[in-house]
PDB file of C-alpha atoms in Angstrom:
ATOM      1  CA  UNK A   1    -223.492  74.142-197.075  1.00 38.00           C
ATOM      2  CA  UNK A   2    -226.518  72.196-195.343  1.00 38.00           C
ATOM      3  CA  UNK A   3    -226.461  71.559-191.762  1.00 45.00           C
ATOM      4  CA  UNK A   4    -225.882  68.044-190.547  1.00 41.00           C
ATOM      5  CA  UNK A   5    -228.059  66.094-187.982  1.00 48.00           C
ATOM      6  CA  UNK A   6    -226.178  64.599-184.801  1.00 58.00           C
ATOM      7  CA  UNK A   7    -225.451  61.066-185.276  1.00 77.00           C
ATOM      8  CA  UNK A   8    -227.573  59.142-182.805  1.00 79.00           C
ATOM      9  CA  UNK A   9    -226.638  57.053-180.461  1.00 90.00           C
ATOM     10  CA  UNK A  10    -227.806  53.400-180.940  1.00 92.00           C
ATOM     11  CA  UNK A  11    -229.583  51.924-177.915  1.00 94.00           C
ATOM     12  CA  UNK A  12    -230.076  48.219-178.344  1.00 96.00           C
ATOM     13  CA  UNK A  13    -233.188  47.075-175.410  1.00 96.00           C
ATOM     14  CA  UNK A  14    -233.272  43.716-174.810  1.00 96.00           C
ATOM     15  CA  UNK A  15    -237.140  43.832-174.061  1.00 96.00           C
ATOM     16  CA  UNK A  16    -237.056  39.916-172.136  1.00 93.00           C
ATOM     17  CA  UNK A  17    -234.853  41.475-169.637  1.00 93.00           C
ATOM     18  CA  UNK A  18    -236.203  44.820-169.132  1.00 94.00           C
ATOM     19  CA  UNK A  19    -239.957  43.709-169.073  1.00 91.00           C
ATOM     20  CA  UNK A  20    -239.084  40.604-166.931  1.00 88.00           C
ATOM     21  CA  UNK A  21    -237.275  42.444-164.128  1.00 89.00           C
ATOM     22  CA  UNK A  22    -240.221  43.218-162.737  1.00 83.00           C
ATOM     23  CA  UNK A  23    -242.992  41.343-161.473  1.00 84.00           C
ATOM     24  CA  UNK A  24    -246.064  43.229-162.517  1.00 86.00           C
ATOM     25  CA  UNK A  25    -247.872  40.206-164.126  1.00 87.00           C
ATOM     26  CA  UNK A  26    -246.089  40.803-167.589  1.00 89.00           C
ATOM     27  CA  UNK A  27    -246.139  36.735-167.791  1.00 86.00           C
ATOM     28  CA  UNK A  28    -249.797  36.957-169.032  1.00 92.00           C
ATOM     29  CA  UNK A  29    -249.390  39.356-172.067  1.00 93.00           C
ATOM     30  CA  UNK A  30    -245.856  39.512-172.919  1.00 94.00           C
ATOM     31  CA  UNK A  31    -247.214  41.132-176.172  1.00 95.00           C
ATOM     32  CA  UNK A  32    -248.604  43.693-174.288  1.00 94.00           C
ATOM     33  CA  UNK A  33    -245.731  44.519-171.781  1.00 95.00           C
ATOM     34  CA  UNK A  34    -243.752  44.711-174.832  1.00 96.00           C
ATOM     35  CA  UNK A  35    -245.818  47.204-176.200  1.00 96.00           C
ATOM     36  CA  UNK A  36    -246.112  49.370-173.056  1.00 94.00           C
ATOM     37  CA  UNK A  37    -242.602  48.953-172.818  1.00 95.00           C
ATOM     38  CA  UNK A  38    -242.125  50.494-176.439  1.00 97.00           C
ATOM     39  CA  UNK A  39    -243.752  53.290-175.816  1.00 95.00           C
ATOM     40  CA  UNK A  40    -241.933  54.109-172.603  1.00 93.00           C
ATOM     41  CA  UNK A  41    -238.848  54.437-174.605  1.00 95.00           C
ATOM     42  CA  UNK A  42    -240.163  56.264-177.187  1.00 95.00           C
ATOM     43  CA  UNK A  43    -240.123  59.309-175.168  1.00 93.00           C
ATOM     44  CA  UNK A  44    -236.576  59.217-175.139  1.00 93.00           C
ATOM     45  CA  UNK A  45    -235.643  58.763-178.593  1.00 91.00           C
ATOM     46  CA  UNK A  46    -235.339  62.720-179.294  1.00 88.00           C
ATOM     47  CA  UNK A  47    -234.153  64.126-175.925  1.00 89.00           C
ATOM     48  CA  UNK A  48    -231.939  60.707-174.544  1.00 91.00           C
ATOM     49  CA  UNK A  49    -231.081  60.249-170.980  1.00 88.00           C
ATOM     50  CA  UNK A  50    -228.566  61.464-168.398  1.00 89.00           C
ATOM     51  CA  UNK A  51    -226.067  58.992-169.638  1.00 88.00           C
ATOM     52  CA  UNK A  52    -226.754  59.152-173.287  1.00 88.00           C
ATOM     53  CA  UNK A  53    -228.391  62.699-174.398  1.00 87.00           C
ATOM     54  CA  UNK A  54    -230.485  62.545-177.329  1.00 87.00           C
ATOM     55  CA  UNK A  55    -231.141  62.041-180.482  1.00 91.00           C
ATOM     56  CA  UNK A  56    -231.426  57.940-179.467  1.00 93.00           C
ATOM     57  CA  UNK A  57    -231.492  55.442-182.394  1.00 94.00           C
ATOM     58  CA  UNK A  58    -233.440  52.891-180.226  1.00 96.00           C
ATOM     59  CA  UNK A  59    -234.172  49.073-181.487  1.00 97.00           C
ATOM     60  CA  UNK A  60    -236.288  46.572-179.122  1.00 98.00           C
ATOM     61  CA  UNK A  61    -235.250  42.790-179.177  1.00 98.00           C
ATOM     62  CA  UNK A  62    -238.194  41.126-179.140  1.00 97.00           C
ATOM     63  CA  UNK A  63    -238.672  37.358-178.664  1.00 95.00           C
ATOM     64  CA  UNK A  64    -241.422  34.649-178.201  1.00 93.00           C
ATOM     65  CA  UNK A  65    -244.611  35.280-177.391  1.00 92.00           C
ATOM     66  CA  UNK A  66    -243.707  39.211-177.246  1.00 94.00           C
ATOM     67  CA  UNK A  67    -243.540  38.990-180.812  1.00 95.00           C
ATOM     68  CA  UNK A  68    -245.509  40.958-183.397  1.00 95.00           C
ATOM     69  CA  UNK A  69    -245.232  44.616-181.975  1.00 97.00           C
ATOM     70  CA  UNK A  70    -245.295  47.214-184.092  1.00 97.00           C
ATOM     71  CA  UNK A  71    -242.603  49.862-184.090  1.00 98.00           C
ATOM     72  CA  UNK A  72    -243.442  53.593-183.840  1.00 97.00           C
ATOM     73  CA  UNK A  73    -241.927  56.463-184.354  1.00 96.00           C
ATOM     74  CA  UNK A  74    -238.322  56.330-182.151  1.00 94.00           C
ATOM     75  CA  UNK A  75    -238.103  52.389-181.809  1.00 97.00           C
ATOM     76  CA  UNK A  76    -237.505  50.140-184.305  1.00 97.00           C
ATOM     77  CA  UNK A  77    -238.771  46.687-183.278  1.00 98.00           C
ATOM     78  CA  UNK A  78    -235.733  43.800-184.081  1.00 98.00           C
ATOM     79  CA  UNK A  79    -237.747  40.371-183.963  1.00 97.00           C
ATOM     80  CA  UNK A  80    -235.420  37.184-182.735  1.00 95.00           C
ATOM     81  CA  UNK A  81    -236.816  34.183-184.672  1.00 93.00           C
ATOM     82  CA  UNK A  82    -234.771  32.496-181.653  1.00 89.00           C
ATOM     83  CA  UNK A  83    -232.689  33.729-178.984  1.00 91.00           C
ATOM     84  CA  UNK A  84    -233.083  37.404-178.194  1.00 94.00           C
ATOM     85  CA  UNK A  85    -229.448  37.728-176.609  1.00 93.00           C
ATOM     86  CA  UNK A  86    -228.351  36.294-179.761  1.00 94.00           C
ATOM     87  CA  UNK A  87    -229.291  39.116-182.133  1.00 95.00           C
ATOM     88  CA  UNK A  88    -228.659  41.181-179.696  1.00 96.00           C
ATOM     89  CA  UNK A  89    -224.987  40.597-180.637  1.00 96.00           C
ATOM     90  CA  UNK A  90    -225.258  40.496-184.166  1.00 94.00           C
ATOM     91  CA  UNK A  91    -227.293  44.117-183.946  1.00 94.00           C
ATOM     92  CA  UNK A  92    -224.126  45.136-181.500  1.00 90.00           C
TER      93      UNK A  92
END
């Protein structure tokens, strides 16, 4: 008998709405906020947070210019080809 993996918790980021909430002049490269954004929450993925403890199946909604990140390992990327909170529901 093999040992199973926890089943992860899926943590849908809706990256317009995280990166946008705060005024650090993310309006000039939204690809790169994006990105830096990605990799903050790929230090979660294996240990979670207080409110959700790891493993984390995370997925960034991308949209717009923020397009065209690449994922790594821990976030999948999830590209909206138009409104962001739209897939967001269809991923939900």
């Amino acid at each position: 008998m093999s040992a199973q993996s926890p089943e992860a918790t899926l943590l849908i980021v809706d990256g317009a709405n995280v990166v946008g909430s705060v005024p650090d002049g993310w309006w000039r490269d939204r690809r790169g906020a994006a990105e830096r954004l990605r990799d903050r929450l790929a230090r979660y993925a294996a240990e979670g947070v207080r409110e959700a403890p790891g493993p984390l199946e995370i997925v960034l909604v991308l949209e717009g210019a923020a397009r065209g990140v690449a994922a790594v390992p821990g976030v999948r990327i999830a590209e909206a080809r138009g409104s962001g909170d739209d897939l967001i529901a269809e991923l939900a």
